[in-house]
């Protein structure tokens, strides 16, 4: 998604860093620590590799397993991708890809902020943890001494409130067929159901009339939505790349009402 206010976006990215991972701010360049294994991965890809924040400000956990990483803050789990070759962890929030640089060394993990955020503060330090207290992160046995803590995870369900602004300027529709259409493409919400996922479609090929005096259109999903998908572009024969808007968003916790704004320039 594009915005006319890059400074505001940077601020939002910084807030995301603070709230999601309880990382208030830290520099991307972290020097003075030797890697555990010389490769910079620090074994982050091994199963059951748990870490806990070490500055006493807030309880926050990380769990690395293969190419996945999970965060646990206040009982809420968020899943992202772990890249051992950099190393880094990446999350997709409201269609925005946000990457956190990592530094393993000396039995500790230092987490940096993404490029979109302010990088004028110290790295946040994590140390090894014996458990990951969210969604069966650790298991325990009873009786015979055998047990499993893997469990099953139900997707978080909530509501999406979407506002799509009418394309303007060089993104404006120039369609003259019938009433024309302001934009075309697909906008749908994936819904959670006992027998599998279903879809709630808002836009399928043609959007609202280009002749409408409205400057934006609002859509609200079902309250059991788990994911939003969109790919929209102006209804015209050609348009700049910036006009095409494509992304996904997911619900972070049960009952969340997530606001999504889509603009074409």
PDB file of C-alpha atoms in Angstrom:
ATOM      1  CA  UNK A   1       0.000   0.000   0.000  1.00  0.00           C
ATOM      2  CA  UNK A   2       1.251   3.441  -0.831  1.00  0.00           C
ATOM      3  CA  UNK A   3       0.773   6.567   1.163  1.00  0.00           C
ATOM      4  CA  UNK A   4       1.199  10.274   0.659  1.00  0.00           C
ATOM      5  CA  UNK A   5       2.701  10.554   4.139  1.00  0.00           C
ATOM      6  CA  UNK A   6       6.001   8.623   4.298  1.00  0.00           C
ATOM      7  CA  UNK A   7       6.876  10.141   7.683  1.00  0.00           C
ATOM      8  CA  UNK A   8       3.638   8.803   9.148  1.00  0.00           C
ATOM      9  CA  UNK A   9       4.379   5.348   7.736  1.00  0.00           C
ATOM     10  CA  UNK A  10       7.819   5.352   9.346  1.00  0.00           C
ATOM     11  CA  UNK A  11       6.248   6.245  12.670  1.00  0.00           C
ATOM     12  CA  UNK A  12       3.689   3.457  12.316  1.00  0.00           C
ATOM     13  CA  UNK A  13       6.431   0.963  11.479  1.00  0.00           C
ATOM     14  CA  UNK A  14       8.284   2.058  14.599  1.00  0.00           C
ATOM     15  CA  UNK A  15       5.161   1.576  16.722  1.00  0.00           C
ATOM     16  CA  UNK A  16       4.737  -1.862  15.216  1.00  0.00           C
ATOM     17  CA  UNK A  17       8.267  -2.728  16.290  1.00  0.00           C
ATOM     18  CA  UNK A  18       7.437  -1.629  19.833  1.00  0.00           C
ATOM     19  CA  UNK A  19       4.072  -3.326  20.239  1.00  0.00           C
ATOM     20  CA  UNK A  20       4.358  -6.570  18.301  1.00  0.00           C
ATOM     21  CA  UNK A  21       7.689  -7.847  19.586  1.00  0.00           C
ATOM     22  CA  UNK A  22       7.997  -5.544  22.606  1.00  0.00           C
ATOM     23  CA  UNK A  23      11.059  -4.066  20.902  1.00  0.00           C
ATOM     24  CA  UNK A  24      10.981  -0.346  21.467  1.00  0.00           C
ATOM     25  CA  UNK A  25      13.932   0.444  19.176  1.00  0.00           C
ATOM     26  CA  UNK A  26      17.340  -0.897  18.283  1.00  0.00           C
ATOM     27  CA  UNK A  27      20.040  -0.374  15.712  1.00  0.00           C
ATOM     28  CA  UNK A  28      20.374  -2.575  12.673  1.00  0.00           C
ATOM     29  CA  UNK A  29      24.190  -2.660  12.964  1.00  0.00           C
ATOM     30  CA  UNK A  30      25.152  -4.719  16.008  1.00  0.00           C
ATOM     31  CA  UNK A  31      28.921  -5.093  16.431  1.00  0.00           C
ATOM     32  CA  UNK A  32      31.130  -6.552  19.108  1.00  0.00           C
ATOM     33  CA  UNK A  33      29.487 -10.024  19.296  1.00  0.00           C
ATOM     34  CA  UNK A  34      30.976 -13.206  17.828  1.00  0.00           C
ATOM     35  CA  UNK A  35      28.638 -15.660  16.116  1.00  0.00           C
ATOM     36  CA  UNK A  36      28.128 -18.968  17.909  1.00  0.00           C
ATOM     37  CA  UNK A  37      28.927 -21.080  14.863  1.00  0.00           C
ATOM     38  CA  UNK A  38      30.698 -18.627  12.599  1.00  0.00           C
ATOM     39  CA  UNK A  39      27.798 -18.467  10.151  1.00  0.00           C
ATOM     40  CA  UNK A  40      25.693 -15.848  11.881  1.00  0.00           C
ATOM     41  CA  UNK A  41      22.720 -18.183  12.335  1.00  0.00           C
ATOM     42  CA  UNK A  42      23.411 -19.094  15.962  1.00  0.00           C
ATOM     43  CA  UNK A  43      21.416 -22.294  15.498  1.00  0.00           C
ATOM     44  CA  UNK A  44      18.207 -20.324  15.171  1.00  0.00           C
ATOM     45  CA  UNK A  45      16.669 -22.881  12.849  1.00  0.00           C
ATOM     46  CA  UNK A  46      16.696 -25.781  15.318  1.00  0.00           C
ATOM     47  CA  UNK A  47      13.397 -26.977  16.779  1.00  0.00           C
ATOM     48  CA  UNK A  48      12.628 -25.755  20.290  1.00  0.00           C
ATOM     49  CA  UNK A  49      15.000 -22.809  20.094  1.00  0.00           C
ATOM     50  CA  UNK A  50      13.349 -20.409  22.553  1.00  0.00           C
ATOM     51  CA  UNK A  51      14.445 -16.915  23.575  1.00  0.00           C
ATOM     52  CA  UNK A  52      13.119 -14.410  26.124  1.00  0.00           C
ATOM     53  CA  UNK A  53      13.636 -10.653  26.251  1.00  0.00           C
ATOM     54  CA  UNK A  54      16.424  -9.770  28.705  1.00  0.00           C
ATOM     55  CA  UNK A  55      15.997  -6.071  29.567  1.00  0.00           C
ATOM     56  CA  UNK A  56      13.229  -6.455  32.159  1.00  0.00           C
ATOM     57  CA  UNK A  57      10.867  -4.044  30.417  1.00  0.00           C
ATOM     58  CA  UNK A  58       8.343  -6.581  29.118  1.00  0.00           C
ATOM     59  CA  UNK A  59       7.900 -10.341  28.858  1.00  0.00           C
ATOM     60  CA  UNK A  60       8.333 -11.327  25.218  1.00  0.00           C
ATOM     61  CA  UNK A  61       9.411 -14.635  23.689  1.00  0.00           C
ATOM     62  CA  UNK A  62      10.713 -15.836  20.325  1.00  0.00           C
ATOM     63  CA  UNK A  63      10.623 -19.395  18.995  1.00  0.00           C
ATOM     64  CA  UNK A  64      12.629 -20.515  15.931  1.00  0.00           C
ATOM     65  CA  UNK A  65      11.823 -23.756  14.128  1.00  0.00           C
ATOM     66  CA  UNK A  66      13.101 -24.462  10.633  1.00  0.00           C
ATOM     67  CA  UNK A  67      12.191 -21.497   8.438  1.00  0.00           C
ATOM     68  CA  UNK A  68       9.500 -20.235  10.841  1.00  0.00           C
ATOM     69  CA  UNK A  69       9.610 -17.851  13.780  1.00  0.00           C
ATOM     70  CA  UNK A  70       6.894 -17.111  16.334  1.00  0.00           C
ATOM     71  CA  UNK A  71       6.565 -14.251  18.789  1.00  0.00           C
ATOM     72  CA  UNK A  72       4.681 -14.497  22.079  1.00  0.00           C
ATOM     73  CA  UNK A  73       3.676 -11.214  23.725  1.00  0.00           C
ATOM     74  CA  UNK A  74       0.895 -11.076  26.336  1.00  0.00           C
ATOM     75  CA  UNK A  75      -0.293 -14.516  25.234  1.00  0.00           C
ATOM     76  CA  UNK A  76      -0.674 -13.477  21.580  1.00  0.00           C
ATOM     77  CA  UNK A  77       1.257 -15.454  18.948  1.00  0.00           C
ATOM     78  CA  UNK A  78       2.361 -13.981  15.623  1.00  0.00           C
ATOM     79  CA  UNK A  79       4.062 -16.189  13.004  1.00  0.00           C
ATOM     80  CA  UNK A  80       6.709 -15.022  10.548  1.00  0.00           C
ATOM     81  CA  UNK A  81       9.572 -16.340   8.421  1.00  0.00           C
ATOM     82  CA  UNK A  82      13.120 -16.995   9.633  1.00  0.00           C
ATOM     83  CA  UNK A  83      16.005 -16.555   7.178  1.00  0.00           C
ATOM     84  CA  UNK A  84      19.132 -18.214   8.590  1.00  0.00           C
ATOM     85  CA  UNK A  85      21.414 -16.968   5.816  1.00  0.00           C
ATOM     86  CA  UNK A  86      21.169 -13.280   6.810  1.00  0.00           C
ATOM     87  CA  UNK A  87      19.991 -13.918   9.600  1.00  0.00           C
ATOM     88  CA  UNK A  88      16.634 -12.103   9.909  1.00  0.00           C
ATOM     89  CA  UNK A  89      12.950 -12.607  10.686  1.00  0.00           C
ATOM     90  CA  UNK A  90      10.146 -11.259   8.505  1.00  0.00           C
ATOM     91  CA  UNK A  91       6.479 -10.561   9.250  1.00  0.00           C
ATOM     92  CA  UNK A  92       3.674  -9.430   6.934  1.00  0.00           C
ATOM     93  CA  UNK A  93       1.377  -6.929   8.650  1.00  0.00           C
ATOM     94  CA  UNK A  94      -1.549  -5.375   6.755  1.00  0.00           C
ATOM     95  CA  UNK A  95       0.129  -6.230   3.474  1.00  0.00           C
ATOM     96  CA  UNK A  96       3.436  -4.652   4.500  1.00  0.00           C
ATOM     97  CA  UNK A  97       6.591  -6.792   4.669  1.00  0.00           C
ATOM     98  CA  UNK A  98       8.659  -5.899   7.732  1.00  0.00           C
ATOM     99  CA  UNK A  99      12.090  -7.469   8.273  1.00  0.00           C
ATOM    100  CA  UNK A 100      14.002  -7.504  11.578  1.00  0.00           C
ATOM    101  CA  UNK A 101      17.790  -8.100  11.409  1.00  0.00           C
ATOM    102  CA  UNK A 102      19.168 -10.598  13.944  1.00  0.00           C
ATOM    103  CA  UNK A 103      22.574 -11.167  15.549  1.00  0.00           C
ATOM    104  CA  UNK A 104      23.385 -14.404  17.391  1.00  0.00           C
ATOM    105  CA  UNK A 105      26.506 -14.525  19.529  1.00  0.00           C
ATOM    106  CA  UNK A 106      27.831 -15.349  22.987  1.00  0.00           C
ATOM    107  CA  UNK A 107      24.671 -17.239  23.900  1.00  0.00           C
ATOM    108  CA  UNK A 108      22.548 -14.164  23.258  1.00  0.00           C
ATOM    109  CA  UNK A 109      20.317 -12.818  20.501  1.00  0.00           C
ATOM    110  CA  UNK A 110      20.186  -9.159  19.490  1.00  0.00           C
ATOM    111  CA  UNK A 111      17.119  -7.986  17.549  1.00  0.00           C
ATOM    112  CA  UNK A 112      17.214  -4.893  15.338  1.00  0.00           C
ATOM    113  CA  UNK A 113      14.453  -2.727  13.912  1.00  0.00           C
ATOM    114  CA  UNK A 114      13.416  -2.821  10.229  1.00  0.00           C
ATOM    115  CA  UNK A 115      14.649  -0.337   7.637  1.00  0.00           C
ATOM    116  CA  UNK A 116      11.316   1.486   7.791  1.00  0.00           C
ATOM    117  CA  UNK A 117      11.789   2.426  11.448  1.00  0.00           C
ATOM    118  CA  UNK A 118      14.021   4.803  13.378  1.00  0.00           C
ATOM    119  CA  UNK A 119      17.399   3.200  14.121  1.00  0.00           C
ATOM    120  CA  UNK A 120      18.970   5.525  16.668  1.00  0.00           C
ATOM    121  CA  UNK A 121      18.712   3.351  19.802  1.00  0.00           C
ATOM    122  CA  UNK A 122      20.317   0.258  21.281  1.00  0.00           C
ATOM    123  CA  UNK A 123      19.667  -3.338  20.230  1.00  0.00           C
ATOM    124  CA  UNK A 124      17.186  -5.388  22.277  1.00  0.00           C
ATOM    125  CA  UNK A 125      18.806  -8.401  23.915  1.00  0.00           C
ATOM    126  CA  UNK A 126      17.241 -11.852  24.231  1.00  0.00           C
ATOM    127  CA  UNK A 127      18.625 -14.845  26.148  1.00  0.00           C
ATOM    128  CA  UNK A 128      17.854 -18.573  25.960  1.00  0.00           C
ATOM    129  CA  UNK A 129      14.548 -19.724  27.455  1.00  0.00           C
ATOM    130  CA  UNK A 130      13.427 -23.192  28.560  1.00  0.00           C
ATOM    131  CA  UNK A 131       9.911 -22.671  27.220  1.00  0.00           C
ATOM    132  CA  UNK A 132       7.656 -20.757  24.860  1.00  0.00           C
ATOM    133  CA  UNK A 133       4.440 -20.102  26.838  1.00  0.00           C
ATOM    134  CA  UNK A 134       2.050 -19.733  23.892  1.00  0.00           C
ATOM    135  CA  UNK A 135       0.056 -22.314  21.903  1.00  0.00           C
ATOM    136  CA  UNK A 136       1.780 -25.463  23.141  1.00  0.00           C
ATOM    137  CA  UNK A 137       5.310 -24.169  22.676  1.00  0.00           C
ATOM    138  CA  UNK A 138       6.559 -26.720  25.222  1.00  0.00           C
ATOM    139  CA  UNK A 139       5.161 -30.092  26.231  1.00  0.00           C
ATOM    140  CA  UNK A 140       4.988 -32.130  29.433  1.00  0.00           C
ATOM    141  CA  UNK A 141       4.123 -35.748  30.207  1.00  0.00           C
ATOM    142  CA  UNK A 142       2.184 -37.437  32.996  1.00  0.00           C
ATOM    143  CA  UNK A 143       1.700 -40.980  34.278  1.00  0.00           C
ATOM    144  CA  UNK A 144       3.925 -42.915  31.914  1.00  0.00           C
ATOM    145  CA  UNK A 145       6.102 -39.855  31.423  1.00  0.00           C
ATOM    146  CA  UNK A 146       5.144 -39.374  27.792  1.00  0.00           C
ATOM    147  CA  UNK A 147       3.230 -36.472  26.382  1.00  0.00           C
ATOM    148  CA  UNK A 148       3.045 -33.904  23.642  1.00  0.00           C
ATOM    149  CA  UNK A 149       2.629 -30.136  23.653  1.00  0.00           C
ATOM    150  CA  UNK A 150       2.261 -29.635  19.920  1.00  0.00           C
ATOM    151  CA  UNK A 151      -1.528 -29.119  20.029  1.00  0.00           C
ATOM    152  CA  UNK A 152      -3.526 -27.504  17.274  1.00  0.00           C
ATOM    153  CA  UNK A 153      -3.840 -23.811  16.545  1.00  0.00           C
ATOM    154  CA  UNK A 154      -7.164 -22.273  15.554  1.00  0.00           C
ATOM    155  CA  UNK A 155      -6.789 -19.208  13.320  1.00  0.00           C
ATOM    156  CA  UNK A 156      -7.555 -15.866  14.939  1.00  0.00           C
ATOM    157  CA  UNK A 157     -10.970 -14.596  13.855  1.00  0.00           C
ATOM    158  CA  UNK A 158     -12.139 -11.015  13.608  1.00  0.00           C
ATOM    159  CA  UNK A 159     -13.558  -8.313  11.340  1.00  0.00           C
ATOM    160  CA  UNK A 160     -11.949  -6.316   8.541  1.00  0.00           C
ATOM    161  CA  UNK A 161     -13.153  -2.790   7.878  1.00  0.00           C
ATOM    162  CA  UNK A 162     -11.841  -1.793   4.444  1.00  0.00           C
ATOM    163  CA  UNK A 163     -11.854   1.640   2.823  1.00  0.00           C
ATOM    164  CA  UNK A 164     -10.896   1.837  -0.872  1.00  0.00           C
ATOM    165  CA  UNK A 165     -10.277   5.313  -2.256  1.00  0.00           C
ATOM    166  CA  UNK A 166     -11.250   6.257  -5.798  1.00  0.00           C
ATOM    167  CA  UNK A 167      -8.257   6.386  -8.177  1.00  0.00           C
ATOM    168  CA  UNK A 168      -7.316   9.954  -9.089  1.00  0.00           C
ATOM    169  CA  UNK A 169      -4.728  11.749 -11.213  1.00  0.00           C
ATOM    170  CA  UNK A 170      -2.784   9.483 -13.538  1.00  0.00           C
ATOM    171  CA  UNK A 171      -4.397   6.510 -11.732  1.00  0.00           C
ATOM    172  CA  UNK A 172      -7.948   7.663 -12.542  1.00  0.00           C
ATOM    173  CA  UNK A 173     -10.188   5.408 -14.607  1.00  0.00           C
ATOM    174  CA  UNK A 174     -10.803   6.464 -18.215  1.00  0.00           C
ATOM    175  CA  UNK A 175     -13.321   3.742 -19.008  1.00  0.00           C
ATOM    176  CA  UNK A 176     -16.322   4.885 -21.040  1.00  0.00           C
ATOM    177  CA  UNK A 177     -18.005   1.478 -21.324  1.00  0.00           C
ATOM    178  CA  UNK A 178     -21.514   1.799 -19.871  1.00  0.00           C
ATOM    179  CA  UNK A 179     -21.139   3.693 -16.627  1.00  0.00           C
ATOM    180  CA  UNK A 180     -17.538   2.624 -16.449  1.00  0.00           C
ATOM    181  CA  UNK A 181     -15.888   1.431 -13.271  1.00  0.00           C
ATOM    182  CA  UNK A 182     -13.556   3.253 -10.881  1.00  0.00           C
ATOM    183  CA  UNK A 183     -11.319   0.193 -10.520  1.00  0.00           C
ATOM    184  CA  UNK A 184     -11.238  -3.508 -11.271  1.00  0.00           C
ATOM    185  CA  UNK A 185      -9.729  -6.569  -9.641  1.00  0.00           C
ATOM    186  CA  UNK A 186     -10.476  -8.713  -6.602  1.00  0.00           C
ATOM    187  CA  UNK A 187     -11.133  -7.976  -2.939  1.00  0.00           C
ATOM    188  CA  UNK A 188     -12.191 -10.839  -0.669  1.00  0.00           C
ATOM    189  CA  UNK A 189     -12.057 -12.054   2.911  1.00  0.00           C
ATOM    190  CA  UNK A 190     -11.238 -15.628   3.859  1.00  0.00           C
ATOM    191  CA  UNK A 191     -13.677 -16.878   6.504  1.00  0.00           C
ATOM    192  CA  UNK A 192     -13.137 -19.593   9.095  1.00  0.00           C
ATOM    193  CA  UNK A 193     -15.685 -22.389   9.080  1.00  0.00           C
ATOM    194  CA  UNK A 194     -15.939 -25.765  10.812  1.00  0.00           C
ATOM    195  CA  UNK A 195     -15.898 -27.534   7.448  1.00  0.00           C
ATOM    196  CA  UNK A 196     -13.106 -25.450   5.944  1.00  0.00           C
ATOM    197  CA  UNK A 197     -12.491 -21.945   4.695  1.00  0.00           C
ATOM    198  CA  UNK A 198     -14.961 -19.989   2.582  1.00  0.00           C
ATOM    199  CA  UNK A 199     -14.675 -16.587   0.914  1.00  0.00           C
ATOM    200  CA  UNK A 200     -16.630 -13.371   1.180  1.00  0.00           C
ATOM    201  CA  UNK A 201     -16.176 -11.456  -2.088  1.00  0.00           C
ATOM    202  CA  UNK A 202     -16.539  -7.669  -2.163  1.00  0.00           C
ATOM    203  CA  UNK A 203     -15.022  -6.954  -5.594  1.00  0.00           C
ATOM    204  CA  UNK A 204     -14.806  -9.550  -8.339  1.00  0.00           C
ATOM    205  CA  UNK A 205     -13.556  -8.005 -11.603  1.00  0.00           C
ATOM    206  CA  UNK A 206     -15.519  -4.715 -11.608  1.00  0.00           C
ATOM    207  CA  UNK A 207     -15.706  -2.260  -8.721  1.00  0.00           C
ATOM    208  CA  UNK A 208     -18.107   0.650  -8.119  1.00  0.00           C
ATOM    209  CA  UNK A 209     -19.243   3.050 -10.821  1.00  0.00           C
ATOM    210  CA  UNK A 210     -16.707   5.591 -11.995  1.00  0.00           C
ATOM    211  CA  UNK A 211     -19.561   8.109 -12.318  1.00  0.00           C
ATOM    212  CA  UNK A 212     -20.217   8.010  -8.585  1.00  0.00           C
ATOM    213  CA  UNK A 213     -19.514  11.227  -6.672  1.00  0.00           C
ATOM    214  CA  UNK A 214     -18.033   9.194  -3.795  1.00  0.00           C
ATOM    215  CA  UNK A 215     -14.324   9.577  -3.086  1.00  0.00           C
ATOM    216  CA  UNK A 216     -14.104   6.221  -1.310  1.00  0.00           C
ATOM    217  CA  UNK A 217     -16.108   3.050  -0.660  1.00  0.00           C
ATOM    218  CA  UNK A 218     -16.311   1.100   2.605  1.00  0.00           C
ATOM    219  CA  UNK A 219     -16.598  -2.673   2.993  1.00  0.00           C
ATOM    220  CA  UNK A 220     -17.004  -4.735   6.190  1.00  0.00           C
ATOM    221  CA  UNK A 221     -16.248  -8.434   6.432  1.00  0.00           C
ATOM    222  CA  UNK A 222     -17.936 -11.137   8.441  1.00  0.00           C
ATOM    223  CA  UNK A 223     -16.840 -11.343  12.094  1.00  0.00           C
ATOM    224  CA  UNK A 224     -15.202 -14.743  11.515  1.00  0.00           C
ATOM    225  CA  UNK A 225     -12.739 -13.513   8.886  1.00  0.00           C
ATOM    226  CA  UNK A 226      -9.150 -14.696   9.220  1.00  0.00           C
ATOM    227  CA  UNK A 227      -7.488 -13.179   6.135  1.00  0.00           C
ATOM    228  CA  UNK A 228      -8.047 -10.379   3.620  1.00  0.00           C
ATOM    229  CA  UNK A 229      -6.752 -10.480   0.016  1.00  0.00           C
ATOM    230  CA  UNK A 230      -6.793  -7.743  -2.601  1.00  0.00           C
ATOM    231  CA  UNK A 231      -5.409  -6.915  -6.035  1.00  0.00           C
ATOM    232  CA  UNK A 232      -6.948  -3.785  -7.534  1.00  0.00           C
ATOM    233  CA  UNK A 233      -6.022  -1.447 -10.380  1.00  0.00           C
ATOM    234  CA  UNK A 234      -7.665   1.442 -12.328  1.00  0.00           C
ATOM    235  CA  UNK A 235     -10.140   0.594 -15.062  1.00  0.00           C
ATOM    236  CA  UNK A 236      -8.097   1.978 -17.925  1.00  0.00           C
ATOM    237  CA  UNK A 237      -6.085   0.663 -20.822  1.00  0.00           C
ATOM    238  CA  UNK A 238      -2.725   1.459 -19.184  1.00  0.00           C
ATOM    239  CA  UNK A 239      -1.529   2.870 -15.857  1.00  0.00           C
ATOM    240  CA  UNK A 240       1.694   3.432 -13.897  1.00  0.00           C
ATOM    241  CA  UNK A 241       2.946   0.553 -11.762  1.00  0.00           C
ATOM    242  CA  UNK A 242       2.229   2.541  -8.601  1.00  0.00           C
ATOM    243  CA  UNK A 243      -1.510   2.339  -9.327  1.00  0.00           C
ATOM    244  CA  UNK A 244      -1.751  -1.437  -8.861  1.00  0.00           C
ATOM    245  CA  UNK A 245      -2.467  -2.306  -5.239  1.00  0.00           C
ATOM    246  CA  UNK A 246      -1.936  -5.887  -4.077  1.00  0.00           C
ATOM    247  CA  UNK A 247      -1.679  -7.302  -0.579  1.00  0.00           C
ATOM    248  CA  UNK A 248      -2.940  -9.481   2.241  1.00  0.00           C
ATOM    249  CA  UNK A 249      -3.764  -8.932   5.906  1.00  0.00           C
ATOM    250  CA  UNK A 250      -4.515 -11.316   8.763  1.00  0.00           C
ATOM    251  CA  UNK A 251      -6.303 -11.053  12.101  1.00  0.00           C
ATOM    252  CA  UNK A 252      -3.845 -10.818  15.025  1.00  0.00           C
ATOM    253  CA  UNK A 253      -6.176 -11.814  17.887  1.00  0.00           C
ATOM    254  CA  UNK A 254      -9.734 -13.094  18.317  1.00  0.00           C
ATOM    255  CA  UNK A 255     -12.351 -10.361  18.091  1.00  0.00           C
ATOM    256  CA  UNK A 256     -10.019  -7.827  16.477  1.00  0.00           C
ATOM    257  CA  UNK A 257     -11.527  -5.163  14.214  1.00  0.00           C
ATOM    258  CA  UNK A 258      -8.723  -4.363  11.773  1.00  0.00           C
ATOM    259  CA  UNK A 259      -8.843  -1.218   9.646  1.00  0.00           C
ATOM    260  CA  UNK A 260      -7.457  -1.499   6.090  1.00  0.00           C
ATOM    261  CA  UNK A 261      -7.027   1.525   3.794  1.00  0.00           C
ATOM    262  CA  UNK A 262      -6.273   1.071   0.080  1.00  0.00           C
ATOM    263  CA  UNK A 263      -5.182   4.049  -2.029  1.00  0.00           C
ATOM    264  CA  UNK A 264      -4.025   4.137  -5.641  1.00  0.00           C
ATOM    265  CA  UNK A 265      -1.401   6.876  -5.284  1.00  0.00           C
TER     266      UNK A 265
END
